[in-house]
Amino acid sequence: MSSFVNPPQSIKEGAVEIRFDRSDGKIRVTYIVDFAKTHLSPGAAANVQKAIVAVLRKGLGVSLSRLK
């Protein structure tokens, strides 16, 4: 579980945006990747998505309950 008292500010860099919100005592992490801006192949885009999920799970110590 995350130890954030307040969620960090949103991060927006190029085609990637990561938002943090607090709800019911939990930190909600939402990430958006505009793959149309990246010109990646579908396989490369899937690898980027897997990397983002891995960073969020391991680096921030958050659990991801669902992906859209």
PDB file of N, CA and C in Angstrom:
ATOM      1  N   MET A   1       0.840  -1.171   0.000  1.00  0.00           N
ATOM      2  CA  MET A   1       0.000   0.000   0.000  1.00  0.00           C
ATOM      3  C   MET A   1       0.883   1.232   0.000  1.00  0.00           C
ATOM      4  N   SER A   2       0.447   2.271  -0.668  1.00  0.00           N
ATOM      5  CA  SER A   2       1.187   3.514  -0.781  1.00  0.00           C
ATOM      6  C   SER A   2       1.141   4.291   0.524  1.00  0.00           C
ATOM      7  N   SER A   3       2.221   5.019   0.807  1.00  0.00           N
ATOM      8  CA  SER A   3       2.273   5.804   2.031  1.00  0.00           C
ATOM      9  C   SER A   3       2.065   7.289   1.765  1.00  0.00           C
ATOM     10  N   PHE A   4       1.501   7.646   0.624  1.00  0.00           N
ATOM     11  CA  PHE A   4       1.275   9.051   0.297  1.00  0.00           C
ATOM     12  C   PHE A   4       0.250   9.652   1.241  1.00  0.00           C
ATOM     13  N   VAL A   5       0.575  10.785   1.851  1.00  0.00           N
ATOM     14  CA  VAL A   5      -0.410  11.529   2.625  1.00  0.00           C
ATOM     15  C   VAL A   5      -1.312  12.275   1.653  1.00  0.00           C
ATOM     16  N   ASN A   6      -0.688  12.943   0.702  1.00  0.00           N
ATOM     17  CA  ASN A   6      -1.415  13.599  -0.383  1.00  0.00           C
ATOM     18  C   ASN A   6      -0.894  13.015  -1.686  1.00  0.00           C
ATOM     19  N   PRO A   7      -1.768  12.798  -2.648  1.00  0.00           N
ATOM     20  CA  PRO A   7      -1.295  12.238  -3.910  1.00  0.00           C
ATOM     21  C   PRO A   7      -0.378  13.218  -4.632  1.00  0.00           C
ATOM     22  N   PRO A   8       0.603  12.713  -5.379  1.00  0.00           N
ATOM     23  CA  PRO A   8       1.477  13.599  -6.146  1.00  0.00           C
ATOM     24  C   PRO A   8       0.705  14.326  -7.235  1.00  0.00           C
ATOM     25  N   GLN A   9       1.303  15.374  -7.762  1.00  0.00           N
ATOM     26  CA  GLN A   9       0.673  16.112  -8.848  1.00  0.00           C
ATOM     27  C   GLN A   9       0.703  15.274 -10.118  1.00  0.00           C
ATOM     28  N   SER A  10      -0.200  15.618 -11.031  1.00  0.00           N
ATOM     29  CA  SER A  10      -0.255  14.919 -12.314  1.00  0.00           C
ATOM     30  C   SER A  10       1.049  15.125 -13.080  1.00  0.00           C
ATOM     31  N   ILE A  11       1.361  14.146 -13.909  1.00  0.00           N
ATOM     32  CA  ILE A  11       2.551  14.196 -14.753  1.00  0.00           C
ATOM     33  C   ILE A  11       2.073  14.159 -16.197  1.00  0.00           C
ATOM     34  N   LYS A  12       2.516  15.093 -17.015  1.00  0.00           N
ATOM     35  CA  LYS A  12       2.178  15.082 -18.435  1.00  0.00           C
ATOM     36  C   LYS A  12       3.456  15.332 -19.213  1.00  0.00           C
ATOM     37  N   GLU A  13       3.795  14.375 -20.053  1.00  0.00           N
ATOM     38  CA  GLU A  13       4.999  14.473 -20.854  1.00  0.00           C
ATOM     39  C   GLU A  13       4.707  13.883 -22.223  1.00  0.00           C
ATOM     40  N   GLY A  14       4.642  14.730 -23.224  1.00  0.00           N
ATOM     41  CA  GLY A  14       4.358  14.264 -24.574  1.00  0.00           C
ATOM     42  C   GLY A  14       3.003  13.591 -24.657  1.00  0.00           C
ATOM     43  N   ALA A  15       2.991  12.335 -25.097  1.00  0.00           N
ATOM     44  CA  ALA A  15       1.747  11.596 -25.298  1.00  0.00           C
ATOM     45  C   ALA A  15       1.272  10.868 -24.043  1.00  0.00           C
ATOM     46  N   VAL A  16       1.984  11.043 -22.925  1.00  0.00           N
ATOM     47  CA  VAL A  16       1.658  10.310 -21.698  1.00  0.00           C
ATOM     48  C   VAL A  16       1.206  11.267 -20.604  1.00  0.00           C
ATOM     49  N   GLU A  17       0.114  10.902 -19.933  1.00  0.00           N
ATOM     50  CA  GLU A  17      -0.356  11.651 -18.772  1.00  0.00           C
ATOM     51  C   GLU A  17      -0.667  10.655 -17.664  1.00  0.00           C
ATOM     52  N   ILE A  18      -0.170  10.943 -16.460  1.00  0.00           N
ATOM     53  CA  ILE A  18      -0.446  10.109 -15.293  1.00  0.00           C
ATOM     54  C   ILE A  18      -1.048  11.007 -14.230  1.00  0.00           C
ATOM     55  N   ARG A  19      -2.226  10.616 -13.728  1.00  0.00           N
ATOM     56  CA  ARG A  19      -2.926  11.406 -12.704  1.00  0.00           C
ATOM     57  C   ARG A  19      -3.070  10.586 -11.436  1.00  0.00           C
ATOM     58  N   PHE A  20      -3.006  11.278 -10.302  1.00  0.00           N
ATOM     59  CA  PHE A  20      -3.143  10.658  -8.988  1.00  0.00           C
ATOM     60  C   PHE A  20      -4.284  11.342  -8.251  1.00  0.00           C
ATOM     61  N   ASP A  21      -5.212  10.571  -7.717  1.00  0.00           N
ATOM     62  CA  ASP A  21      -6.333  11.107  -6.949  1.00  0.00           C
ATOM     63  C   ASP A  21      -6.508  10.266  -5.692  1.00  0.00           C
ATOM     64  N   ARG A  22      -6.967  10.899  -4.627  1.00  0.00           N
ATOM     65  CA  ARG A  22      -7.268  10.175  -3.387  1.00  0.00           C
ATOM     66  C   ARG A  22      -8.776   9.974  -3.317  1.00  0.00           C
ATOM     67  N   SER A  23      -9.197   8.735  -3.032  1.00  0.00           N
ATOM     68  CA  SER A  23     -10.609   8.418  -2.904  1.00  0.00           C
ATOM     69  C   SER A  23     -10.760   7.295  -1.886  1.00  0.00           C
ATOM     70  N   ASP A  24     -11.599   7.493  -0.892  1.00  0.00           N
ATOM     71  CA  ASP A  24     -11.857   6.472   0.135  1.00  0.00           C
ATOM     72  C   ASP A  24     -10.571   5.971   0.788  1.00  0.00           C
ATOM     73  N   GLY A  25      -9.624   6.881   1.015  1.00  0.00           N
ATOM     74  CA  GLY A  25      -8.375   6.506   1.662  1.00  0.00           C
ATOM     75  C   GLY A  25      -7.381   5.803   0.766  1.00  0.00           C
ATOM     76  N   LYS A  26      -7.685   5.677  -0.514  1.00  0.00           N
ATOM     77  CA  LYS A  26      -6.792   5.013  -1.456  1.00  0.00           C
ATOM     78  C   LYS A  26      -6.324   6.025  -2.493  1.00  0.00           C
ATOM     79  N   ILE A  27      -5.172   5.748  -3.072  1.00  0.00           N
ATOM     80  CA  ILE A  27      -4.671   6.562  -4.169  1.00  0.00           C
ATOM     81  C   ILE A  27      -5.115   5.900  -5.472  1.00  0.00           C
ATOM     82  N   ARG A  28      -5.790   6.671  -6.305  1.00  0.00           N
ATOM     83  CA  ARG A  28      -6.207   6.176  -7.618  1.00  0.00           C
ATOM     84  C   ARG A  28      -5.228   6.730  -8.650  1.00  0.00           C
ATOM     85  N   VAL A  29      -4.669   5.838  -9.457  1.00  0.00           N
ATOM     86  CA  VAL A  29      -3.723   6.222 -10.493  1.00  0.00           C
ATOM     87  C   VAL A  29      -4.384   5.981 -11.839  1.00  0.00           C
ATOM     88  N   THR A  30      -4.437   7.025 -12.643  1.00  0.00           N
ATOM     89  CA  THR A  30      -4.990   6.922 -13.991  1.00  0.00           C
ATOM     90  C   THR A  30      -3.895   7.310 -14.972  1.00  0.00           C
ATOM     91  N   TYR A  31      -3.656   6.472 -15.958  1.00  0.00           N
ATOM     92  CA  TYR A  31      -2.686   6.873 -16.969  1.00  0.00           C
ATOM     93  C   TYR A  31      -3.334   6.828 -18.341  1.00  0.00           C
ATOM     94  N   ILE A  32      -2.928   7.776 -19.164  1.00  0.00           N
ATOM     95  CA  ILE A  32      -3.459   7.901 -20.515  1.00  0.00           C
ATOM     96  C   ILE A  32      -2.270   8.011 -21.456  1.00  0.00           C
ATOM     97  N   VAL A  33      -2.274   7.192 -22.491  1.00  0.00           N
ATOM     98  CA  VAL A  33      -1.251   7.267 -23.522  1.00  0.00           C
ATOM     99  C   VAL A  33      -1.961   7.472 -24.846  1.00  0.00           C
ATOM    100  N   ASP A  34      -1.643   8.559 -25.531  1.00  0.00           N
ATOM    101  CA  ASP A  34      -2.213   8.824 -26.853  1.00  0.00           C
ATOM    102  C   ASP A  34      -1.288   8.177 -27.882  1.00  0.00           C
ATOM    103  N   PHE A  35      -1.577   6.914 -28.204  1.00  0.00           N
ATOM    104  CA  PHE A  35      -0.691   6.174 -29.092  1.00  0.00           C
ATOM    105  C   PHE A  35      -0.690   6.724 -30.513  1.00  0.00           C
ATOM    106  N   ALA A  36      -1.695   7.502 -30.891  1.00  0.00           N
ATOM    107  CA  ALA A  36      -1.693   8.125 -32.215  1.00  0.00           C
ATOM    108  C   ALA A  36      -0.545   9.129 -32.332  1.00  0.00           C
ATOM    109  N   LYS A  37      -0.157   9.735 -31.219  1.00  0.00           N
ATOM    110  CA  LYS A  37       0.949  10.701 -31.226  1.00  0.00           C
ATOM    111  C   LYS A  37       2.314  10.019 -31.221  1.00  0.00           C
ATOM    112  N   THR A  38       2.363   8.748 -30.874  1.00  0.00           N
ATOM    113  CA  THR A  38       3.648   8.074 -30.713  1.00  0.00           C
ATOM    114  C   THR A  38       4.137   7.397 -31.982  1.00  0.00           C
ATOM    115  N   HIS A  39       3.256   7.069 -32.897  1.00  0.00           N
ATOM    116  CA  HIS A  39       3.592   6.372 -34.143  1.00  0.00           C
ATOM    117  C   HIS A  39       4.231   5.008 -33.872  1.00  0.00           C
ATOM    118  N   LEU A  40       3.819   4.363 -32.777  1.00  0.00           N
ATOM    119  CA  LEU A  40       4.333   3.039 -32.445  1.00  0.00           C
ATOM    120  C   LEU A  40       3.492   1.960 -33.113  1.00  0.00           C
ATOM    121  N   SER A  41       4.124   0.833 -33.385  1.00  0.00           N
ATOM    122  CA  SER A  41       3.382  -0.322 -33.877  1.00  0.00           C
ATOM    123  C   SER A  41       2.531  -0.859 -32.730  1.00  0.00           C
ATOM    124  N   PRO A  42       1.496  -1.651 -33.043  1.00  0.00           N
ATOM    125  CA  PRO A  42       0.675  -2.216 -31.961  1.00  0.00           C
ATOM    126  C   PRO A  42       1.491  -3.030 -30.954  1.00  0.00           C
ATOM    127  N   GLY A  43       2.469  -3.782 -31.425  1.00  0.00           N
ATOM    128  CA  GLY A  43       3.300  -4.568 -30.516  1.00  0.00           C
ATOM    129  C   GLY A  43       4.143  -3.687 -29.603  1.00  0.00           C
ATOM    130  N   ALA A  44       4.719  -2.635 -30.161  1.00  0.00           N
ATOM    131  CA  ALA A  44       5.520  -1.712 -29.356  1.00  0.00           C
ATOM    132  C   ALA A  44       4.637  -0.956 -28.368  1.00  0.00           C
ATOM    133  N   ALA A  45       3.422  -0.603 -28.795  1.00  0.00           N
ATOM    134  CA  ALA A  45       2.489   0.089 -27.899  1.00  0.00           C
ATOM    135  C   ALA A  45       2.122  -0.804 -26.714  1.00  0.00           C
ATOM    136  N   ALA A  46       1.941  -2.090 -26.964  1.00  0.00           N
ATOM    137  CA  ALA A  46       1.632  -3.029 -25.877  1.00  0.00           C
ATOM    138  C   ALA A  46       2.800  -3.122 -24.900  1.00  0.00           C
ATOM    139  N   ASN A  47       4.030  -3.090 -25.412  1.00  0.00           N
ATOM    140  CA  ASN A  47       5.205  -3.125 -24.534  1.00  0.00           C
ATOM    141  C   ASN A  47       5.295  -1.870 -23.677  1.00  0.00           C
ATOM    142  N   VAL A  48       4.948  -0.721 -24.248  1.00  0.00           N
ATOM    143  CA  VAL A  48       4.942   0.530 -23.484  1.00  0.00           C
ATOM    144  C   VAL A  48       3.917   0.437 -22.360  1.00  0.00           C
ATOM    145  N   GLN A  49       2.738  -0.077 -22.671  1.00  0.00           N
ATOM    146  CA  GLN A  49       1.693  -0.205 -21.654  1.00  0.00           C
ATOM    147  C   GLN A  49       2.143  -1.145 -20.531  1.00  0.00           C
ATOM    148  N   LYS A  50       2.766  -2.256 -20.872  1.00  0.00           N
ATOM    149  CA  LYS A  50       3.264  -3.190 -19.854  1.00  0.00           C
ATOM    150  C   LYS A  50       4.317  -2.518 -18.970  1.00  0.00           C
ATOM    151  N   ALA A  51       5.178  -1.714 -19.573  1.00  0.00           N
ATOM    152  CA  ALA A  51       6.216  -1.027 -18.806  1.00  0.00           C
ATOM    153  C   ALA A  51       5.610  -0.021 -17.838  1.00  0.00           C
ATOM    154  N   ILE A  52       4.603   0.721 -18.275  1.00  0.00           N
ATOM    155  CA  ILE A  52       3.944   1.690 -17.394  1.00  0.00           C
ATOM    156  C   ILE A  52       3.308   0.974 -16.214  1.00  0.00           C
ATOM    157  N   VAL A  53       2.626  -0.120 -16.472  1.00  0.00           N
ATOM    158  CA  VAL A  53       1.983  -0.882 -15.401  1.00  0.00           C
ATOM    159  C   VAL A  53       3.036  -1.400 -14.422  1.00  0.00           C
ATOM    160  N   ALA A  54       4.156  -1.901 -14.933  1.00  0.00           N
ATOM    161  CA  ALA A  54       5.215  -2.414 -14.058  1.00  0.00           C
ATOM    162  C   ALA A  54       5.786  -1.308 -13.177  1.00  0.00           C
ATOM    163  N   VAL A  55       5.995  -0.131 -13.741  1.00  0.00           N
ATOM    164  CA  VAL A  55       6.524   0.990 -12.957  1.00  0.00           C
ATOM    165  C   VAL A  55       5.541   1.392 -11.874  1.00  0.00           C
ATOM    166  N   LEU A  56       4.268   1.461 -12.211  1.00  0.00           N
ATOM    167  CA  LEU A  56       3.272   1.842 -11.218  1.00  0.00           C
ATOM    168  C   LEU A  56       3.173   0.813 -10.105  1.00  0.00           C
ATOM    169  N   ARG A  57       3.242  -0.454 -10.448  1.00  0.00           N
ATOM    170  CA  ARG A  57       3.143  -1.509  -9.430  1.00  0.00           C
ATOM    171  C   ARG A  57       4.370  -1.548  -8.532  1.00  0.00           C
ATOM    172  N   LYS A  58       5.540  -1.559  -9.140  1.00  0.00           N
ATOM    173  CA  LYS A  58       6.775  -1.739  -8.370  1.00  0.00           C
ATOM    174  C   LYS A  58       7.314  -0.425  -7.826  1.00  0.00           C
ATOM    175  N   GLY A  59       7.321   0.586  -8.656  1.00  0.00           N
ATOM    176  CA  GLY A  59       7.935   1.849  -8.266  1.00  0.00           C
ATOM    177  C   GLY A  59       7.134   2.638  -7.261  1.00  0.00           C
ATOM    178  N   LEU A  60       5.821   2.636  -7.398  1.00  0.00           N
ATOM    179  CA  LEU A  60       4.981   3.410  -6.494  1.00  0.00           C
ATOM    180  C   LEU A  60       4.314   2.552  -5.437  1.00  0.00           C
ATOM    181  N   GLY A  61       4.371   1.249  -5.591  1.00  0.00           N
ATOM    182  CA  GLY A  61       3.751   0.370  -4.609  1.00  0.00           C
ATOM    183  C   GLY A  61       2.241   0.414  -4.648  1.00  0.00           C
ATOM    184  N   VAL A  62       1.670   0.668  -5.818  1.00  0.00           N
ATOM    185  CA  VAL A  62       0.216   0.719  -5.929  1.00  0.00           C
ATOM    186  C   VAL A  62      -0.280  -0.560  -6.575  1.00  0.00           C
ATOM    187  N   SER A  63      -1.517  -0.910  -6.304  1.00  0.00           N
ATOM    188  CA  SER A  63      -2.122  -2.052  -6.974  1.00  0.00           C
ATOM    189  C   SER A  63      -3.058  -1.521  -8.047  1.00  0.00           C
ATOM    190  N   LEU A  64      -3.079  -2.202  -9.158  1.00  0.00           N
ATOM    191  CA  LEU A  64      -3.941  -1.793 -10.263  1.00  0.00           C
ATOM    192  C   LEU A  64      -5.117  -2.746 -10.310  1.00  0.00           C
ATOM    193  N   SER A  65      -6.287  -2.225 -10.029  1.00  0.00           N
ATOM    194  CA  SER A  65      -7.454  -3.093  -9.947  1.00  0.00           C
ATOM    195  C   SER A  65      -8.080  -3.344 -11.304  1.00  0.00           C
ATOM    196  N   ARG A  66      -7.875  -2.430 -12.239  1.00  0.00           N
ATOM    197  CA  ARG A  66      -8.451  -2.654 -13.566  1.00  0.00           C
ATOM    198  C   ARG A  66      -7.746  -1.781 -14.583  1.00  0.00           C
ATOM    199  N   LEU A  67      -7.766  -2.235 -15.797  1.00  0.00           N
ATOM    200  CA  LEU A  67      -7.210  -1.480 -16.913  1.00  0.00           C
ATOM    201  C   LEU A  67      -8.315  -1.233 -17.911  1.00  0.00           C
ATOM    202  N   LYS A  68      -8.332  -0.063 -18.474  1.00  0.00           N
ATOM    203  CA  LYS A  68      -9.330   0.262 -19.495  1.00  0.00           C
ATOM    204  C   LYS A  68      -8.656   0.384 -20.834  1.00  0.00           C
TER     205      LYS A  68
END
